[in-house]
PDB file of C-alpha atoms in Angstrom:
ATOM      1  CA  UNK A 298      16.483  19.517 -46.173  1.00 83.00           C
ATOM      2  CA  UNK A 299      19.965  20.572 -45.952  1.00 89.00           C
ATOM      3  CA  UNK A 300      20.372  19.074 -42.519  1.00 90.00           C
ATOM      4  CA  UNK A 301      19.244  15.526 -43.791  1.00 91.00           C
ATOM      5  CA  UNK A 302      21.777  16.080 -46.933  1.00 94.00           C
ATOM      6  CA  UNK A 303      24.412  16.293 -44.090  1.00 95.00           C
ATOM      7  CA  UNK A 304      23.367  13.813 -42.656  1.00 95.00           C
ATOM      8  CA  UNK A 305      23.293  11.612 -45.715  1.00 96.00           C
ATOM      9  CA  UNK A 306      27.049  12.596 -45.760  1.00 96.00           C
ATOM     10  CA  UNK A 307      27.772  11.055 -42.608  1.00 97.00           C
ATOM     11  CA  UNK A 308      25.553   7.653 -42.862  1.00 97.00           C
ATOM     12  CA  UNK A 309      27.447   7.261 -46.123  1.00 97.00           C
ATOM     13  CA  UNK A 310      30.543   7.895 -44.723  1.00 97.00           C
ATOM     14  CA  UNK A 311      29.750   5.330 -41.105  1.00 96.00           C
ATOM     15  CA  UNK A 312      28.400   2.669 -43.349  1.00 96.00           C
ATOM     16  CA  UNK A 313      31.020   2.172 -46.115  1.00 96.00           C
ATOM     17  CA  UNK A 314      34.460   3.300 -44.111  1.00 95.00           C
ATOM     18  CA  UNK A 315      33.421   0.823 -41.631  1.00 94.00           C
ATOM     19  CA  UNK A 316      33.062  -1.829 -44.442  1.00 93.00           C
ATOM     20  CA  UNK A 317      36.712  -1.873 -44.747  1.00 92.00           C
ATOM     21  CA  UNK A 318      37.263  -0.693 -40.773  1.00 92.00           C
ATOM     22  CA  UNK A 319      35.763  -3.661 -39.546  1.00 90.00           C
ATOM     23  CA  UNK A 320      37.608  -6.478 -41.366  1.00 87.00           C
ATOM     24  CA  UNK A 321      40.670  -4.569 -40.175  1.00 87.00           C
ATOM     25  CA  UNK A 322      40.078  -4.750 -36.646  1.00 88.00           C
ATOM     26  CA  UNK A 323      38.794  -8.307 -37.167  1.00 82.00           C
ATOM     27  CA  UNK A 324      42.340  -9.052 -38.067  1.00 80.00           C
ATOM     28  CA  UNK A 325      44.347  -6.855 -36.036  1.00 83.00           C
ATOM     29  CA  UNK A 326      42.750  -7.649 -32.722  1.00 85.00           C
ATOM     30  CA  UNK A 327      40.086 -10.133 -32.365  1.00 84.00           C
ATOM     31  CA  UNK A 328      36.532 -11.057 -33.670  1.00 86.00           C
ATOM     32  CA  UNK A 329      35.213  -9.844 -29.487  1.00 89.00           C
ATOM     33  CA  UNK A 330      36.448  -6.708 -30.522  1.00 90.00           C
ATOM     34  CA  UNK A 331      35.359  -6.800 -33.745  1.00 90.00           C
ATOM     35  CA  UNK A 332      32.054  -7.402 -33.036  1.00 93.00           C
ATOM     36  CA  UNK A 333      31.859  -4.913 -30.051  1.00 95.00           C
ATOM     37  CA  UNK A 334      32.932  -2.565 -32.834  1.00 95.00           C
ATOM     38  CA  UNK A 335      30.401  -3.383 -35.237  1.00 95.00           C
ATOM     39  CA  UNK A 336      27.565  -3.202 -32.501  1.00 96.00           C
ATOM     40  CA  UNK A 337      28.508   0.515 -31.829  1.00 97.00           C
ATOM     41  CA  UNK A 338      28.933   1.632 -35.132  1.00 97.00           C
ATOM     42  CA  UNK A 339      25.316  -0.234 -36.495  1.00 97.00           C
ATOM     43  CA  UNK A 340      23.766   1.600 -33.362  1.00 97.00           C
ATOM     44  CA  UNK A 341      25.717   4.848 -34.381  1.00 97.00           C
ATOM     45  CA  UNK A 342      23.824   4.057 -38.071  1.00 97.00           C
ATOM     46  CA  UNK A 343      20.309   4.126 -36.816  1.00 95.00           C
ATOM     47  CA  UNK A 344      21.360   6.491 -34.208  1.00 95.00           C
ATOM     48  CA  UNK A 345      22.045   8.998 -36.979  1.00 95.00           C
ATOM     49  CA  UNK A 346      18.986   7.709 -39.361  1.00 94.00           C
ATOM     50  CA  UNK A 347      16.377   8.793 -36.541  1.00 93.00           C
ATOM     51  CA  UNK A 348      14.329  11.736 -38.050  1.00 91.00           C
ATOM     52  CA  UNK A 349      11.231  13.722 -36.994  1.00 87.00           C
ATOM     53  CA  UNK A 350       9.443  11.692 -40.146  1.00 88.00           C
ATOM     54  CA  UNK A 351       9.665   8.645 -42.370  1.00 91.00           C
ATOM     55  CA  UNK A 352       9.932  11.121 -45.160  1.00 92.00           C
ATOM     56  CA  UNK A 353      13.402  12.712 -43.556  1.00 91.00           C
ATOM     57  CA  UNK A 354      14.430   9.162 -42.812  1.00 93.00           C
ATOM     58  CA  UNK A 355      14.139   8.085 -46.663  1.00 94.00           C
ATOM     59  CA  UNK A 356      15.392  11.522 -47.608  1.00 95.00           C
ATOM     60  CA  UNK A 357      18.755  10.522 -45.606  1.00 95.00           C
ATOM     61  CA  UNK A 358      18.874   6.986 -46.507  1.00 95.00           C
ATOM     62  CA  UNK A 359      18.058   7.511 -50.045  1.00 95.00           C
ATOM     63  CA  UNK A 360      20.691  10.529 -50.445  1.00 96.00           C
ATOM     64  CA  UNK A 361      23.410   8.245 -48.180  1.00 96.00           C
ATOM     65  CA  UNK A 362      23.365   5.792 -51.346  1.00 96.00           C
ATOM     66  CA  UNK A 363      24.934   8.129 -53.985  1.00 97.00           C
ATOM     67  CA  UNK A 364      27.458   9.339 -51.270  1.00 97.00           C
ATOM     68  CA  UNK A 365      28.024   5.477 -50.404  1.00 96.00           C
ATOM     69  CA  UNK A 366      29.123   5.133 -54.137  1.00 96.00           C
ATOM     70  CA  UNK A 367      31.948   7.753 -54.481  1.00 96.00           C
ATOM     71  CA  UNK A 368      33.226   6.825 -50.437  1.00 96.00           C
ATOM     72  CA  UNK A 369      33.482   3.484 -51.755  1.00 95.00           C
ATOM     73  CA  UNK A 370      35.316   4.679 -55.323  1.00 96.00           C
ATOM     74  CA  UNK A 371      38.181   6.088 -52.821  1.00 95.00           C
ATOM     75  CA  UNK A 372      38.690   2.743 -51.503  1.00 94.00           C
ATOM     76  CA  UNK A 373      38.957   0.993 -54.616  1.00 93.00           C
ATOM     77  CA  UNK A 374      41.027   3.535 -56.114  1.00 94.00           C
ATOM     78  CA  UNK A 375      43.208   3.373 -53.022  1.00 93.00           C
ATOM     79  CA  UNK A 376      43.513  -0.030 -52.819  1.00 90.00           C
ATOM     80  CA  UNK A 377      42.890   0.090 -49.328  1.00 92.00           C
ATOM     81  CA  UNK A 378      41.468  -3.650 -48.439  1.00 87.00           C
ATOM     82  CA  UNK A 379      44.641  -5.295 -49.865  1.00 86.00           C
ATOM     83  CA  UNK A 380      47.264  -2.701 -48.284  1.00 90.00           C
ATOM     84  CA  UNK A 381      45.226  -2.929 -44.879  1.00 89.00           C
ATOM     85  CA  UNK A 382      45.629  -6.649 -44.966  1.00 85.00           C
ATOM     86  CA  UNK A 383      49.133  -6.453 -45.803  1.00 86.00           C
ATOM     87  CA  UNK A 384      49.508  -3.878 -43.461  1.00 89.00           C
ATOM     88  CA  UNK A 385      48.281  -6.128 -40.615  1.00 85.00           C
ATOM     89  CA  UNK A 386      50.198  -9.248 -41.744  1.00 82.00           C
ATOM     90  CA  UNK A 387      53.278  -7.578 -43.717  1.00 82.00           C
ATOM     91  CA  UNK A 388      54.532  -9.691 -47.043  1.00 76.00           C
ATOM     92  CA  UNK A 389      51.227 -11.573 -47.218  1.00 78.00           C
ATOM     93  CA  UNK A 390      50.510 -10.615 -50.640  1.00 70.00           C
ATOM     94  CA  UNK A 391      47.056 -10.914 -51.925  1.00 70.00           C
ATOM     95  CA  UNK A 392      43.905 -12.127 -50.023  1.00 67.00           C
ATOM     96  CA  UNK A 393      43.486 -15.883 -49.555  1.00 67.00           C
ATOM     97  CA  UNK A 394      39.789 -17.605 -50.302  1.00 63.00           C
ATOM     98  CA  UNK A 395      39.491 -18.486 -46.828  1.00 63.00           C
ATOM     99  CA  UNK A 396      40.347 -14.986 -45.722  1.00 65.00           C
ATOM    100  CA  UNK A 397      38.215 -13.326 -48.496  1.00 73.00           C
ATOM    101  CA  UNK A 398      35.112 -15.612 -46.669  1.00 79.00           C
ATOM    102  CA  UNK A 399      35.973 -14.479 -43.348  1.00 77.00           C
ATOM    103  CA  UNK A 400      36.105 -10.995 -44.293  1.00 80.00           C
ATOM    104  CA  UNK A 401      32.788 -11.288 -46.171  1.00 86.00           C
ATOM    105  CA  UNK A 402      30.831 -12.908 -43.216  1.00 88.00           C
ATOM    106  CA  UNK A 403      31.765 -10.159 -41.340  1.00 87.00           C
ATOM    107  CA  UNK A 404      30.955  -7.090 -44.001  1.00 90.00           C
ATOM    108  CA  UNK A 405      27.666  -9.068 -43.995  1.00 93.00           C
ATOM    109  CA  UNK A 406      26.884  -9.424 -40.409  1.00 94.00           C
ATOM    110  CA  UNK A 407      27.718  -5.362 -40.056  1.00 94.00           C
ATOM    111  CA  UNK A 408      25.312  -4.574 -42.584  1.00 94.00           C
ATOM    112  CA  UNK A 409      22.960  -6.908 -41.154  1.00 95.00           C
ATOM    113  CA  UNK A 410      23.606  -4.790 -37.351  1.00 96.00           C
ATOM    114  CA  UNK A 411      22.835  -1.584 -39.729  1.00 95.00           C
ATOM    115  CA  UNK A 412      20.031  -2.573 -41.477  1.00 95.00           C
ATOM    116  CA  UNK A 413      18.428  -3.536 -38.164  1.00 96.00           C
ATOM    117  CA  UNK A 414      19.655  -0.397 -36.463  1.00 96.00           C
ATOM    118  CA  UNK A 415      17.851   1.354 -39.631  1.00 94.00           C
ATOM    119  CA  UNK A 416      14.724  -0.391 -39.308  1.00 94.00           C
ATOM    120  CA  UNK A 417      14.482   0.308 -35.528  1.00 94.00           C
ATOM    121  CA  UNK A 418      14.969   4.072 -35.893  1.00 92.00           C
ATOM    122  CA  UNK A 419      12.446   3.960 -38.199  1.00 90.00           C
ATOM    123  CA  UNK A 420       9.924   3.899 -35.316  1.00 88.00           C
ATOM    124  CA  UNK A 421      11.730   6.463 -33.231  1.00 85.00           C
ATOM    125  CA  UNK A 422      10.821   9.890 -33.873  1.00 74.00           C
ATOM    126  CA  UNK A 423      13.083  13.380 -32.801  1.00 67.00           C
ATOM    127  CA  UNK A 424      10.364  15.816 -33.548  1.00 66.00           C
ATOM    128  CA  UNK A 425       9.804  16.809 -29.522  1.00 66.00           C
ATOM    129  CA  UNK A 426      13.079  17.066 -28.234  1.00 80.00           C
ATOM    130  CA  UNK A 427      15.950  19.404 -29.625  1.00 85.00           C
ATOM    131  CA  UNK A 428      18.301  18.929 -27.109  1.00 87.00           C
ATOM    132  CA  UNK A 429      18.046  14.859 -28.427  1.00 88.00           C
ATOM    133  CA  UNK A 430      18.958  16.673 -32.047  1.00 88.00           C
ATOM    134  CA  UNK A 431      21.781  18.644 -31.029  1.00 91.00           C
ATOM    135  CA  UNK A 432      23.445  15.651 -29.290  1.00 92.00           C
ATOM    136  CA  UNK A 433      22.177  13.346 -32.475  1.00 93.00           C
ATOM    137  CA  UNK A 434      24.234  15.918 -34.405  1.00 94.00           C
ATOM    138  CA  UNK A 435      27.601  16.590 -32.760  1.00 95.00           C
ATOM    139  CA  UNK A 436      27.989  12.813 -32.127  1.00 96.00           C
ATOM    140  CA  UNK A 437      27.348  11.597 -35.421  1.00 96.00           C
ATOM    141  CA  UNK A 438      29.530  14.595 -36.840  1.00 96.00           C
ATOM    142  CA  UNK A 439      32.151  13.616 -34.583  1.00 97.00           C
ATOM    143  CA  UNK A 440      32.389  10.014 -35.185  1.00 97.00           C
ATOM    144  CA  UNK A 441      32.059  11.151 -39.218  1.00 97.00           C
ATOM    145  CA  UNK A 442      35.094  12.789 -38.394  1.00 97.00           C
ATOM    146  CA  UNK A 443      37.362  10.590 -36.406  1.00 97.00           C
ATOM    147  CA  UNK A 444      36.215   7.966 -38.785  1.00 96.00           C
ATOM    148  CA  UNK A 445      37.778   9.858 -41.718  1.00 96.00           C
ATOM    149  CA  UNK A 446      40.346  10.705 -39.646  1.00 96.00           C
ATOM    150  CA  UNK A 447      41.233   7.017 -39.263  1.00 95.00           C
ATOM    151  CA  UNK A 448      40.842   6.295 -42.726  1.00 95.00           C
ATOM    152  CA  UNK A 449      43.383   8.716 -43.503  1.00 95.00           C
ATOM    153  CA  UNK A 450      45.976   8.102 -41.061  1.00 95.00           C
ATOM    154  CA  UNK A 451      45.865   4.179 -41.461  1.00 93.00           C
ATOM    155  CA  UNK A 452      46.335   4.306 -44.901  1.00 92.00           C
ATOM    156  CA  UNK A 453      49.497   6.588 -44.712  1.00 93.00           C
ATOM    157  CA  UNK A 454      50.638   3.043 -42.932  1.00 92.00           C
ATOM    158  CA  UNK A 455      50.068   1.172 -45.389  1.00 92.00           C
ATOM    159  CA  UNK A 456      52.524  -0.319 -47.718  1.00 90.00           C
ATOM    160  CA  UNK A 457      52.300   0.809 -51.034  1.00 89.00           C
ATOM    161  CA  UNK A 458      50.360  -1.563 -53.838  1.00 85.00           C
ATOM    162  CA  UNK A 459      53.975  -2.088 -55.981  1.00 82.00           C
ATOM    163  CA  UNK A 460      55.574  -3.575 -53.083  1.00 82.00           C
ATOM    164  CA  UNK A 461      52.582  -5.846 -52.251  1.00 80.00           C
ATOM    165  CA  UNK A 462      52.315  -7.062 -56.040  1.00 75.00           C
ATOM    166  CA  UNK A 463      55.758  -7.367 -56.740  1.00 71.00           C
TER     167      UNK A 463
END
């Protein structure tokens, strides 16, 4: 039970840092690489959702939603979408329409990648190999990690929210 709790830690934290990743590398690279990115990370998702039962895999899932909730109040609080943006194209000020739709098409088509991800590992089971849990573990710890360690360090980049509002 503990182990899926952790777990519920880290699908929280792949799905919703990604929400605002994603859009990011949409706009500092290119939409290839931003869907590249978005096919890893959704196969990452179910990757760390596969369970030895459906009961583990709602435990996770359902557990991941609370988590999802407070990740997400750091963002907001932080003001991270607009800085990114601004980050990416300095003194652009707040988001356009058109850029607000591009960004949502994409938070939707990742979701879409997870949710299918989801569903698939629904049918896989872990229960006869441990060697398949230990590597299910370390990567998605590590990539829980990096991806809070990306977080992090991009927003020290960013400009603050006075300078983008004023």
């Amino acid at each position: 039970m503990i182990l899926e709790i952790i777990y519920a830690l880290e699908i929280a934290i792949i799905f919703t840092a990604n929400i605002f990743i994603v859009p990011l590398t949409g706009n500092k690279f290119n939409f290839t690489v931003s869907l590249v990115y978005m096919v890893f990370v959704a196969a990452l998702y179910g990757f760390a959702l596969v369970s030895r039962n459906k009961r583990a895999w709602l435990l996770k899932w359902g557990v991941s939603i609370p988590f999802s909730f407070l990740i997400l109040q750091y963002f907001r609080i932080t003001d991270y979408s607009i800085r990114a943006l601004n980050w990416v194209y300095p003194g652009y000020g707040r988001p356009s329409g058109g850029g607000q739709f591009a960004t949502a098409f994409m938070i939707l088509l990742f979701t879409a990648m997870c949710l299918i991800s989801g569903l698939i590992s629904l049918f896989i089971s872990s229960r006869t190999s441990e060697r398949f849990k230990r590597i299910q573990f370390i990567a998605v710890l590590l990539f829980s990690v990096l991806t809070v360690g990306a977080v992090l360090m991009l927003e020290m980049q960013f400009p603050a929210v006075n300078e983008i509002l004023s």
